[in-house]
PDB file of C-alpha atoms and ligand atoms in Angstrom:
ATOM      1  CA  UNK A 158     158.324 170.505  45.717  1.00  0.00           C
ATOM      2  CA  UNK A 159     159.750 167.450  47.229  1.00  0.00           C
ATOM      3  CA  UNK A 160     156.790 167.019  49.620  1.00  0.00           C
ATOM      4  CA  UNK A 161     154.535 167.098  46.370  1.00  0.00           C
ATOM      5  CA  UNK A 162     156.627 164.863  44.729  1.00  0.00           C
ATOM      6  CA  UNK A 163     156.364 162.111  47.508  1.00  0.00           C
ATOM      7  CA  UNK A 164     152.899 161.160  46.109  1.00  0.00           C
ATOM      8  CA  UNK A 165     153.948 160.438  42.901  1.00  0.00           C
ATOM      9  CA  UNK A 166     156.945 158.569  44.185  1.00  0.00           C
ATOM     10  CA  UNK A 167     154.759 156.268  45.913  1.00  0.00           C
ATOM     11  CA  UNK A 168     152.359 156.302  43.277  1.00  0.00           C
ATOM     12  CA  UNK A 169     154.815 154.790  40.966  1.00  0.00           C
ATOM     13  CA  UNK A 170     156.155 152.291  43.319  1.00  0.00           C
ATOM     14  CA  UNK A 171     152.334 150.956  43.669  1.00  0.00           C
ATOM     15  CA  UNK A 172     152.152 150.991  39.499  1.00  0.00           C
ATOM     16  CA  UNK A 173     155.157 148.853  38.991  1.00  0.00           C
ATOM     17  CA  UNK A 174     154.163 146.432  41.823  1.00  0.00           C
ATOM     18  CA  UNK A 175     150.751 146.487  39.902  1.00  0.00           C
ATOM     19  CA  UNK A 176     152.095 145.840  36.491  1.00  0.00           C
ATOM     20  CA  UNK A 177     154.764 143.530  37.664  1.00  0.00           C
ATOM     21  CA  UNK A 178     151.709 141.266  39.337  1.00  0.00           C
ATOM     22  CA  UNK A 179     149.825 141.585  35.886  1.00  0.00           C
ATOM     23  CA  UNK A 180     152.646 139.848  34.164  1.00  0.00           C
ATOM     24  CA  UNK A 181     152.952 137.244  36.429  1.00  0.00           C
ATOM     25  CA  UNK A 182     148.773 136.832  36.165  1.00  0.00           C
ATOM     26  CA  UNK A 183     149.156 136.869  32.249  1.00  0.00           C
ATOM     27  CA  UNK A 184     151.855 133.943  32.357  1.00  0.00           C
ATOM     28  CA  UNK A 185     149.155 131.337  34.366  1.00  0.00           C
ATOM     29  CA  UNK A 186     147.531 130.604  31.399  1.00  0.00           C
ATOM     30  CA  UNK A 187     150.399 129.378  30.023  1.00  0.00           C
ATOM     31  CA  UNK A 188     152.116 127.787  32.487  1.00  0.00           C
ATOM     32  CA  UNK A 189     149.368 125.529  33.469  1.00  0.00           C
ATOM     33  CA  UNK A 190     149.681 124.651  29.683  1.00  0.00           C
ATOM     34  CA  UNK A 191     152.587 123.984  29.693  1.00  0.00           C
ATOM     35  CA  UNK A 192     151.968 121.223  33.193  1.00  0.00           C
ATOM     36  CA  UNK A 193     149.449 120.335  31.031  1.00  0.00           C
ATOM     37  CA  UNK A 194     151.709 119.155  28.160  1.00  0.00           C
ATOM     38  CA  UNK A 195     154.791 117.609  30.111  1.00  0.00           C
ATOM     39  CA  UNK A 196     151.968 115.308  31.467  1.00  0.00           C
ATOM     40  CA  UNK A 197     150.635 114.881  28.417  1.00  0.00           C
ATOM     41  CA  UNK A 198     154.316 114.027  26.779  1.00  0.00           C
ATOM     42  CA  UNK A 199     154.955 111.971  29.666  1.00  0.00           C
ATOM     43  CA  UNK A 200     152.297 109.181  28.333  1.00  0.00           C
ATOM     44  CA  UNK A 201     153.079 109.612  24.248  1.00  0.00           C
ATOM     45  CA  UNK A 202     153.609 105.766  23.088  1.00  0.00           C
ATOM     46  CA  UNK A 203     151.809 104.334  26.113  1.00  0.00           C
ATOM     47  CA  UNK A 204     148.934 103.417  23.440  1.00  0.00           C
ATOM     48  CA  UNK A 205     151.289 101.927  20.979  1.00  0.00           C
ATOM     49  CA  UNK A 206     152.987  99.647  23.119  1.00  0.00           C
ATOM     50  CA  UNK A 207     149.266  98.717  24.891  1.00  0.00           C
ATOM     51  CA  UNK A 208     148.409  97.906  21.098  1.00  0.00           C
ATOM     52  CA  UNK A 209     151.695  95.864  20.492  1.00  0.00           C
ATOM     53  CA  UNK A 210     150.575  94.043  23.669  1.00  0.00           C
ATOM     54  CA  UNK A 211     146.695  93.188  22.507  1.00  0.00           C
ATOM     55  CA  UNK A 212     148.252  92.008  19.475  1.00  0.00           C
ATOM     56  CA  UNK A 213     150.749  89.402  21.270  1.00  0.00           C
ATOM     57  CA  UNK A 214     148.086  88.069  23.626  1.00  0.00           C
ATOM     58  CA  UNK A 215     145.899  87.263  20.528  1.00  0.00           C
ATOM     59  CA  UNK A 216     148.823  85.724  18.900  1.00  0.00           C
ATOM     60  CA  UNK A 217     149.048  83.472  22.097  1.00  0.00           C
ATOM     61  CA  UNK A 218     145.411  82.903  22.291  1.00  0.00           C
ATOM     62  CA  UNK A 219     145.080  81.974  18.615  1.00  0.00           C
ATOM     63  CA  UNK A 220     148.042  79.790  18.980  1.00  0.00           C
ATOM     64  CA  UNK A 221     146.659  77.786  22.291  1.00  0.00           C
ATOM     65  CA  UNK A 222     143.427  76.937  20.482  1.00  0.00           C
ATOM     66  CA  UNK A 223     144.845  75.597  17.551  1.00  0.00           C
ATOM     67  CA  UNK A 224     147.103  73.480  19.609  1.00  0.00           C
ATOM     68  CA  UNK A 225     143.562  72.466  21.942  1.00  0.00           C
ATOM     69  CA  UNK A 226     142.185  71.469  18.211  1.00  0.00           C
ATOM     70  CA  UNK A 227     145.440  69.562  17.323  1.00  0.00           C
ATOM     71  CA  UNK A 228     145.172  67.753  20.414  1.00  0.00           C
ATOM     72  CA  UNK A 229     141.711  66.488  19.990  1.00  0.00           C
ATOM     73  CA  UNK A 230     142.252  65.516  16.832  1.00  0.00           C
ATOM     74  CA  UNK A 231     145.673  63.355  18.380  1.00  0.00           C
ATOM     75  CA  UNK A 232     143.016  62.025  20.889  1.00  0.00           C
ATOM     76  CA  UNK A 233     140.520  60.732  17.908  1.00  0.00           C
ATOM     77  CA  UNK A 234     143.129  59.100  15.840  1.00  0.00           C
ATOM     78  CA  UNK A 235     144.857  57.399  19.003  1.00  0.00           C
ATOM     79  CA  UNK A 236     141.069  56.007  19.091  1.00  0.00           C
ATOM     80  CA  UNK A 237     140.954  55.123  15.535  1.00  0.00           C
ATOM     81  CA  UNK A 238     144.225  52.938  16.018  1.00  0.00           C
ATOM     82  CA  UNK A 239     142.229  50.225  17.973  1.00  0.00           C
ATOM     83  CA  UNK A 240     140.216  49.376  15.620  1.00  0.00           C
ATOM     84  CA  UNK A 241     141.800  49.296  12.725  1.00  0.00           C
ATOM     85  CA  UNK A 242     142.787  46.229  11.022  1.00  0.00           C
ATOM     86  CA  UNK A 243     145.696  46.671   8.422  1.00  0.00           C
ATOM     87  CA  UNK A 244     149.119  47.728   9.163  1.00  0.00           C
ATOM     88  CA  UNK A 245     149.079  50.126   6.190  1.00  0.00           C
ATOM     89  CA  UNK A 246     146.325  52.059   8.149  1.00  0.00           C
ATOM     90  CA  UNK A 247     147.597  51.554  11.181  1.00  0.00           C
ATOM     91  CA  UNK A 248     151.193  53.389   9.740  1.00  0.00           C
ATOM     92  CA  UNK A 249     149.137  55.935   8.285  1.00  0.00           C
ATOM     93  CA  UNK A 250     147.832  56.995  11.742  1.00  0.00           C
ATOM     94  CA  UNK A 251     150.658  56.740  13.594  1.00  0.00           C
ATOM     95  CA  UNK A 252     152.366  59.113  11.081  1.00  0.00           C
ATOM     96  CA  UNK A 253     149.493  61.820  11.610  1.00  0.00           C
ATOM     97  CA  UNK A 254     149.688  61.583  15.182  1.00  0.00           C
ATOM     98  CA  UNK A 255     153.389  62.177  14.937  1.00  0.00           C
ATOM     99  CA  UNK A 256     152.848  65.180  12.580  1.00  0.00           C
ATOM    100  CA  UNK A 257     150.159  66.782  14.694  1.00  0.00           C
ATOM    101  CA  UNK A 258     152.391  66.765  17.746  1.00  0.00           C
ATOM    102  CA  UNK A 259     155.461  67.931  15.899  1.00  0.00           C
ATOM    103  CA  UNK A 260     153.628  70.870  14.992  1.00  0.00           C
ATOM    104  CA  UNK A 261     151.799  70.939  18.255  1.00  0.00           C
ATOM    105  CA  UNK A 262     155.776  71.613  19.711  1.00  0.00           C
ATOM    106  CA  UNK A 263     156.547  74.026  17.116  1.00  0.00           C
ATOM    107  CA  UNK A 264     153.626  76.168  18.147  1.00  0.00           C
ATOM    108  CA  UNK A 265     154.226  75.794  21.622  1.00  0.00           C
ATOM    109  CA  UNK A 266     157.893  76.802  21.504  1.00  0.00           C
ATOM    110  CA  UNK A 267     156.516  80.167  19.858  1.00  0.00           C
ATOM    111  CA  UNK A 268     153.810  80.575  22.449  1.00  0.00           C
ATOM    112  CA  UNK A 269     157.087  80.644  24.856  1.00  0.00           C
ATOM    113  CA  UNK A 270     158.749  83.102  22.861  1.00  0.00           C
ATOM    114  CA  UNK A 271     155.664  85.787  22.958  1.00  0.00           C
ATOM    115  CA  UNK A 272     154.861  84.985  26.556  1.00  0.00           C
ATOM    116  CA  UNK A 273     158.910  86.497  26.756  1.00  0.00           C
ATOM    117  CA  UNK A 274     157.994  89.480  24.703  1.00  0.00           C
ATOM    118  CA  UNK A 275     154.496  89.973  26.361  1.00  0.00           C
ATOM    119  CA  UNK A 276     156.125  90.086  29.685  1.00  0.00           C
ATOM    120  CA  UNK A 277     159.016  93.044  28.444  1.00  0.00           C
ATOM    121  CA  UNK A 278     156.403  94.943  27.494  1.00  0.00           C
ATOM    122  CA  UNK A 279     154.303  94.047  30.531  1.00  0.00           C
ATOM    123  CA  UNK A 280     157.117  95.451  32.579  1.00  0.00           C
ATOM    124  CA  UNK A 281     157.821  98.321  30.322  1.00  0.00           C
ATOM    125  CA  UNK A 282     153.964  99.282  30.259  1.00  0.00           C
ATOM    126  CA  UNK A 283     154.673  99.332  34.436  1.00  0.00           C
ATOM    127  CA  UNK A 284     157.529 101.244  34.007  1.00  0.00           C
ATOM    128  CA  UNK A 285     156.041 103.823  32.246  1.00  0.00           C
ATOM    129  CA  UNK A 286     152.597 104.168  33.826  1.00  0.00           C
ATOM    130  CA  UNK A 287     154.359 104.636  37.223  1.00  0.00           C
ATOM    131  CA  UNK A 288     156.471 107.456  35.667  1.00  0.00           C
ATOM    132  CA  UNK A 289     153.227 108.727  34.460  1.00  0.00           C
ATOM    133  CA  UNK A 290     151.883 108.803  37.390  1.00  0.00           C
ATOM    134  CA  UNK A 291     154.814 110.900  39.186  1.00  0.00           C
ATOM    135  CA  UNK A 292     154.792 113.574  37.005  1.00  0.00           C
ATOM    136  CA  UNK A 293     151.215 113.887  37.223  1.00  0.00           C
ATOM    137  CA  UNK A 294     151.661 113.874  41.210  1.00  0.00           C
ATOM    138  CA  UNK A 295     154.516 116.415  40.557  1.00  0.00           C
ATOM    139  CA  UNK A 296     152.161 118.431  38.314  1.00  0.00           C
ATOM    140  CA  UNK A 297     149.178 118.333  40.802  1.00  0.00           C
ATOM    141  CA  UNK A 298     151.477 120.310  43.354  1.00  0.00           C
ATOM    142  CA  UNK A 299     152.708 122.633  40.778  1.00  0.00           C
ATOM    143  CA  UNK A 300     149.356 123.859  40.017  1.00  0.00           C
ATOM    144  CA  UNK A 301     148.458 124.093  43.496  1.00  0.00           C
ATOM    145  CA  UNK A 302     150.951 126.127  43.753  1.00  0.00           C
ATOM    146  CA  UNK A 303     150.047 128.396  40.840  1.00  0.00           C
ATOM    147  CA  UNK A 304     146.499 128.382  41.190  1.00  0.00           C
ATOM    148  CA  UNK A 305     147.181 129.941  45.126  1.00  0.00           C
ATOM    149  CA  UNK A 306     149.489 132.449  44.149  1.00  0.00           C
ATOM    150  CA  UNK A 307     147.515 133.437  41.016  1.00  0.00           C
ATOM    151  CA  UNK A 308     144.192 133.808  43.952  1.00  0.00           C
ATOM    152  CA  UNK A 309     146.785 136.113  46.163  1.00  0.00           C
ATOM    153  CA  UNK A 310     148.134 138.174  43.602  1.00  0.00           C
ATOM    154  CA  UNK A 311     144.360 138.731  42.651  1.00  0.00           C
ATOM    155  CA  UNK A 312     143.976 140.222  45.615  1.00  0.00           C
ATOM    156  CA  UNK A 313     146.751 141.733  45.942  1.00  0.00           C
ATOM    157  CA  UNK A 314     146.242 143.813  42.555  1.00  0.00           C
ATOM    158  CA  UNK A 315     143.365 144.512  43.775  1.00  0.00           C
ATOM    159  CA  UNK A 316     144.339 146.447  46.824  1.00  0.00           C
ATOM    160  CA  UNK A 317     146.928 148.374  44.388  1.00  0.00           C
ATOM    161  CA  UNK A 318     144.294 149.351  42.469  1.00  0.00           C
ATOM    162  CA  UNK A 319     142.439 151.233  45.326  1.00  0.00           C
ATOM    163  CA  UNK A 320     145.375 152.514  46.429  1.00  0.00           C
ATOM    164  CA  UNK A 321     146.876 154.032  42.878  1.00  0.00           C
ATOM    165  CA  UNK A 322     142.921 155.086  42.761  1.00  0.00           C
ATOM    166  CA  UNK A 323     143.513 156.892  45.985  1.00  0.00           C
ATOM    167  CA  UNK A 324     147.374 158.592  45.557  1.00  0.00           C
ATOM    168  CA  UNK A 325     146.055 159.469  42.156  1.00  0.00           C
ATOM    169  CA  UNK A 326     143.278 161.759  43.793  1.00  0.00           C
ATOM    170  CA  UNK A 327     146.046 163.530  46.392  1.00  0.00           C
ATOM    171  CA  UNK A 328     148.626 164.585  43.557  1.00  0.00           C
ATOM    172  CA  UNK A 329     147.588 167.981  41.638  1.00  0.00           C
ATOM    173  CA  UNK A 330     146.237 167.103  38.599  1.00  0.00           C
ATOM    174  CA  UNK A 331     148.580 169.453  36.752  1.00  0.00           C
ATOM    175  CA  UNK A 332     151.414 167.177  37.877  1.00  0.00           C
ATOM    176  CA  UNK A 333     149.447 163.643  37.689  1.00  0.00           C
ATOM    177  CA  UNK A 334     148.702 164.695  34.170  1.00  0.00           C
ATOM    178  CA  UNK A 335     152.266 165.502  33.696  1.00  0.00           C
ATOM    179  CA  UNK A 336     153.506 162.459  34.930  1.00  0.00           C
ATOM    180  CA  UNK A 337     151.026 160.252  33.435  1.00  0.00           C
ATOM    181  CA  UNK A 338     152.612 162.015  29.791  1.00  0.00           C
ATOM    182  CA  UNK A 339     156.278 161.265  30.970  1.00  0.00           C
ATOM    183  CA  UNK A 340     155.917 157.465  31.860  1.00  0.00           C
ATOM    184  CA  UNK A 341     154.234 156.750  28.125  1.00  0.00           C
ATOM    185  CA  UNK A 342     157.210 158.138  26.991  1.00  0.00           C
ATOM    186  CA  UNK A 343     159.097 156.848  29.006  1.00  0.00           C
ATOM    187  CA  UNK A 344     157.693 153.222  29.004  1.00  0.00           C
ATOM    188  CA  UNK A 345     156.784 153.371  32.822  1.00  0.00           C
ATOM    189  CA  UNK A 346     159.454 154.752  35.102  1.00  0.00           C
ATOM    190  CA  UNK A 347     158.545 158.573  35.131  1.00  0.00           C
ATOM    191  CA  UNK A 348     160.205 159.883  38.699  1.00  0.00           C
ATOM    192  CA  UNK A 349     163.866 159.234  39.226  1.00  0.00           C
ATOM    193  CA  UNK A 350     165.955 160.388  42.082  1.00  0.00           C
ATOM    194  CA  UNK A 351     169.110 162.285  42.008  1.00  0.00           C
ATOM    195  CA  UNK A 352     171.766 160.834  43.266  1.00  0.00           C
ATOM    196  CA  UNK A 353     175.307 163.242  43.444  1.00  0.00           C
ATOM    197  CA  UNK A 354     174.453 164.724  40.392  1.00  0.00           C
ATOM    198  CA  UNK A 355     173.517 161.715  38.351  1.00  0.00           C
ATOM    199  CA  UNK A 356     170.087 160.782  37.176  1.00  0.00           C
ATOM    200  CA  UNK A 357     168.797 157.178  38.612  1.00  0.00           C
ATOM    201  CA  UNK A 358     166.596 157.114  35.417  1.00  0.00           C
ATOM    202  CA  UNK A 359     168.936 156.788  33.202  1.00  0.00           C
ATOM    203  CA  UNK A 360     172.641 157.333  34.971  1.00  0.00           C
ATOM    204  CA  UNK A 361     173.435 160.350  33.261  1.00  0.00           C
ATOM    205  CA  UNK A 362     175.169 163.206  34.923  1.00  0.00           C
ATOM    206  CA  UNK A 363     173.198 166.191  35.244  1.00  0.00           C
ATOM    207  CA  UNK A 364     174.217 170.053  34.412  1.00  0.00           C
ATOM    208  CA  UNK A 365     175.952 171.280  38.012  1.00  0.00           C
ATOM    209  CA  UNK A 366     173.840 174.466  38.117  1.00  0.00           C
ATOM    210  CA  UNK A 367     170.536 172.744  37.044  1.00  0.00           C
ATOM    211  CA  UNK A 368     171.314 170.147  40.293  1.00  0.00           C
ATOM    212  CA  UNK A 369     172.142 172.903  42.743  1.00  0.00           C
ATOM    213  CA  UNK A 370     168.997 174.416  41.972  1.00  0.00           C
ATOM    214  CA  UNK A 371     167.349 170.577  42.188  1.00  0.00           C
ATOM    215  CA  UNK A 372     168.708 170.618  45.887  1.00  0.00           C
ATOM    216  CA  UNK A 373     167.080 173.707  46.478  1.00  0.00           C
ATOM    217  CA  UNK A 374     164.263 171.892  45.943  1.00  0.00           C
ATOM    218  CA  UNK A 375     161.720 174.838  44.499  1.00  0.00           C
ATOM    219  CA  UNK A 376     160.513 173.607  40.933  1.00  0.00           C
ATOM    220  CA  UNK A 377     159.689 170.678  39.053  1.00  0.00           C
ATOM    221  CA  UNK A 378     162.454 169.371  36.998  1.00  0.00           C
ATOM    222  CA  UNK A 379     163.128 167.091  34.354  1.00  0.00           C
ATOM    223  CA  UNK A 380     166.247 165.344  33.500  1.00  0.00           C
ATOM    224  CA  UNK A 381     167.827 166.597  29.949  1.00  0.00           C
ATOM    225  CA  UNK A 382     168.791 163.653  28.799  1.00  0.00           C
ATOM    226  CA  UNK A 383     165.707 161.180  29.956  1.00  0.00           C
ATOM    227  CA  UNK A 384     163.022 163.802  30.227  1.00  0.00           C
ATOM    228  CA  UNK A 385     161.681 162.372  33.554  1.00  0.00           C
ATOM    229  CA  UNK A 386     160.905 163.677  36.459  1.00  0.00           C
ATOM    230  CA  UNK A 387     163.649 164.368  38.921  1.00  0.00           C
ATOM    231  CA  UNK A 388     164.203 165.028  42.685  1.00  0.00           C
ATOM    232  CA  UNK A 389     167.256 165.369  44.811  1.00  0.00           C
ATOM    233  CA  UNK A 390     167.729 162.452  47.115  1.00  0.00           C
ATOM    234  CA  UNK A 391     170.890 162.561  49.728  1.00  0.00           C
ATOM    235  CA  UNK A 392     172.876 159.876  49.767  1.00  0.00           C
ATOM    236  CA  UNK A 393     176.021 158.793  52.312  1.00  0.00           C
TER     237      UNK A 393
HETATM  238 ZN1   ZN B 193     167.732 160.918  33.343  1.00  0.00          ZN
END
């Protein structure tokens, strides 16, 4: 009986390798999503603060031409002072070039302040690009790395395949049938060894007489508490 058995022992073996591989090829999907997403996470808010950033050098560019404008208007008057004849005037002018360059300081002491804040976001835009860029590296290997064990256990299930194709065809069919019945019920382990009297299937003991007769070796048995199949395996 055992000899028969030893087919479907390796049989199984080969089936749980095979279905153990198709879970692992079932989770690629996902975990290249999931790459996917941490280097997708990794450049969240990169736009916002690149927005923040157009904004403040329009500020600043906006700010220098109005100071060009108030600066060629400074130039004009300065030219209207020679020839102009009453003092009146000539206080008049002097005021509105003092105004002009008043405000001409004003502006430029808040051009200072956003060149400060355009370079803290300069830096952090660096900051975060380059840690962008790492993960992405990091990612790059990871999915290597998936993608090449995904291609061997391809091939690997493969081969399984043939070979639970070919064990299949050397086990009575009686018996294959039979054992094909127990692992549904059983939810995929179907032959379990004996070891001293206690099932491996599900580590119950097993009736005395119904293992000396196992030992004996002369007809297919089932365990009576996990219905599988059962063989007598020695043990030190
Ligand atoms: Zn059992």
């Amino acid at each position: 009986m055992k000899e028969m058995l030893k087919n479907l022992i390796d049989l199984q073996r080969v089936e749980s390798e095979a279905v153990s591989i198709k879970l692992k090829l079932n989770n690629v999907a996902h975990s290249l999503e999931e790459l996917d997403a941490r280097v997708f996470d990794s450049g969240k808010g990169l736009q916002e603060i690149q927005a923040q950033l157009d904004e403040l050098q329009k500020q600043y560019r906006r700010h220098d031409s109005d100071i060009q404008m108030n600066q060629s208007r400074v130039k004009k008057s300065r030219e209207k002072l020679g020839s102009v004849k009453n003092n009146k005037e000539y206080q008049s002018i002097l005021k509105e070039i003092e105004d002009m360059q008043l405000k001409n300081s004003l502006v430029e002491d808040e051009m200072i302040a956003i060149l400060e804040q355009i370079e803290t976001i300069e830096r952090s835009i660096h900051t975060k690009k380059s840690e962008t860029e790492k993960i992405k590296a990091q990612v790059d290997i990871e999915k290597k790395t998936i993608q090449q064990d995904m291609i061997r256990n391809q091939q690997r299930l493969a081969r399984l395949e043939t070979d639970i194709a070919k064990i299949s065809q050397q086990v009575e069919p009686e018996l294959l049938r039979k054992y094909r019945l127990v692992k549904d019920q059983t939810r995929g382990i179907a032959i379990a060894a004996v070891h001293q009297a206690v099932c491996q299937g599900c580590n119950l003991n097993i009736p005395s007489q119904m293992y000396d007769k196992l030992q004996r070796d002369e007809k297919l048995t089932m365990c009576p508490h996990c219905q599988r199949i059962i063989y007598w395996e020695e043990t030190e």
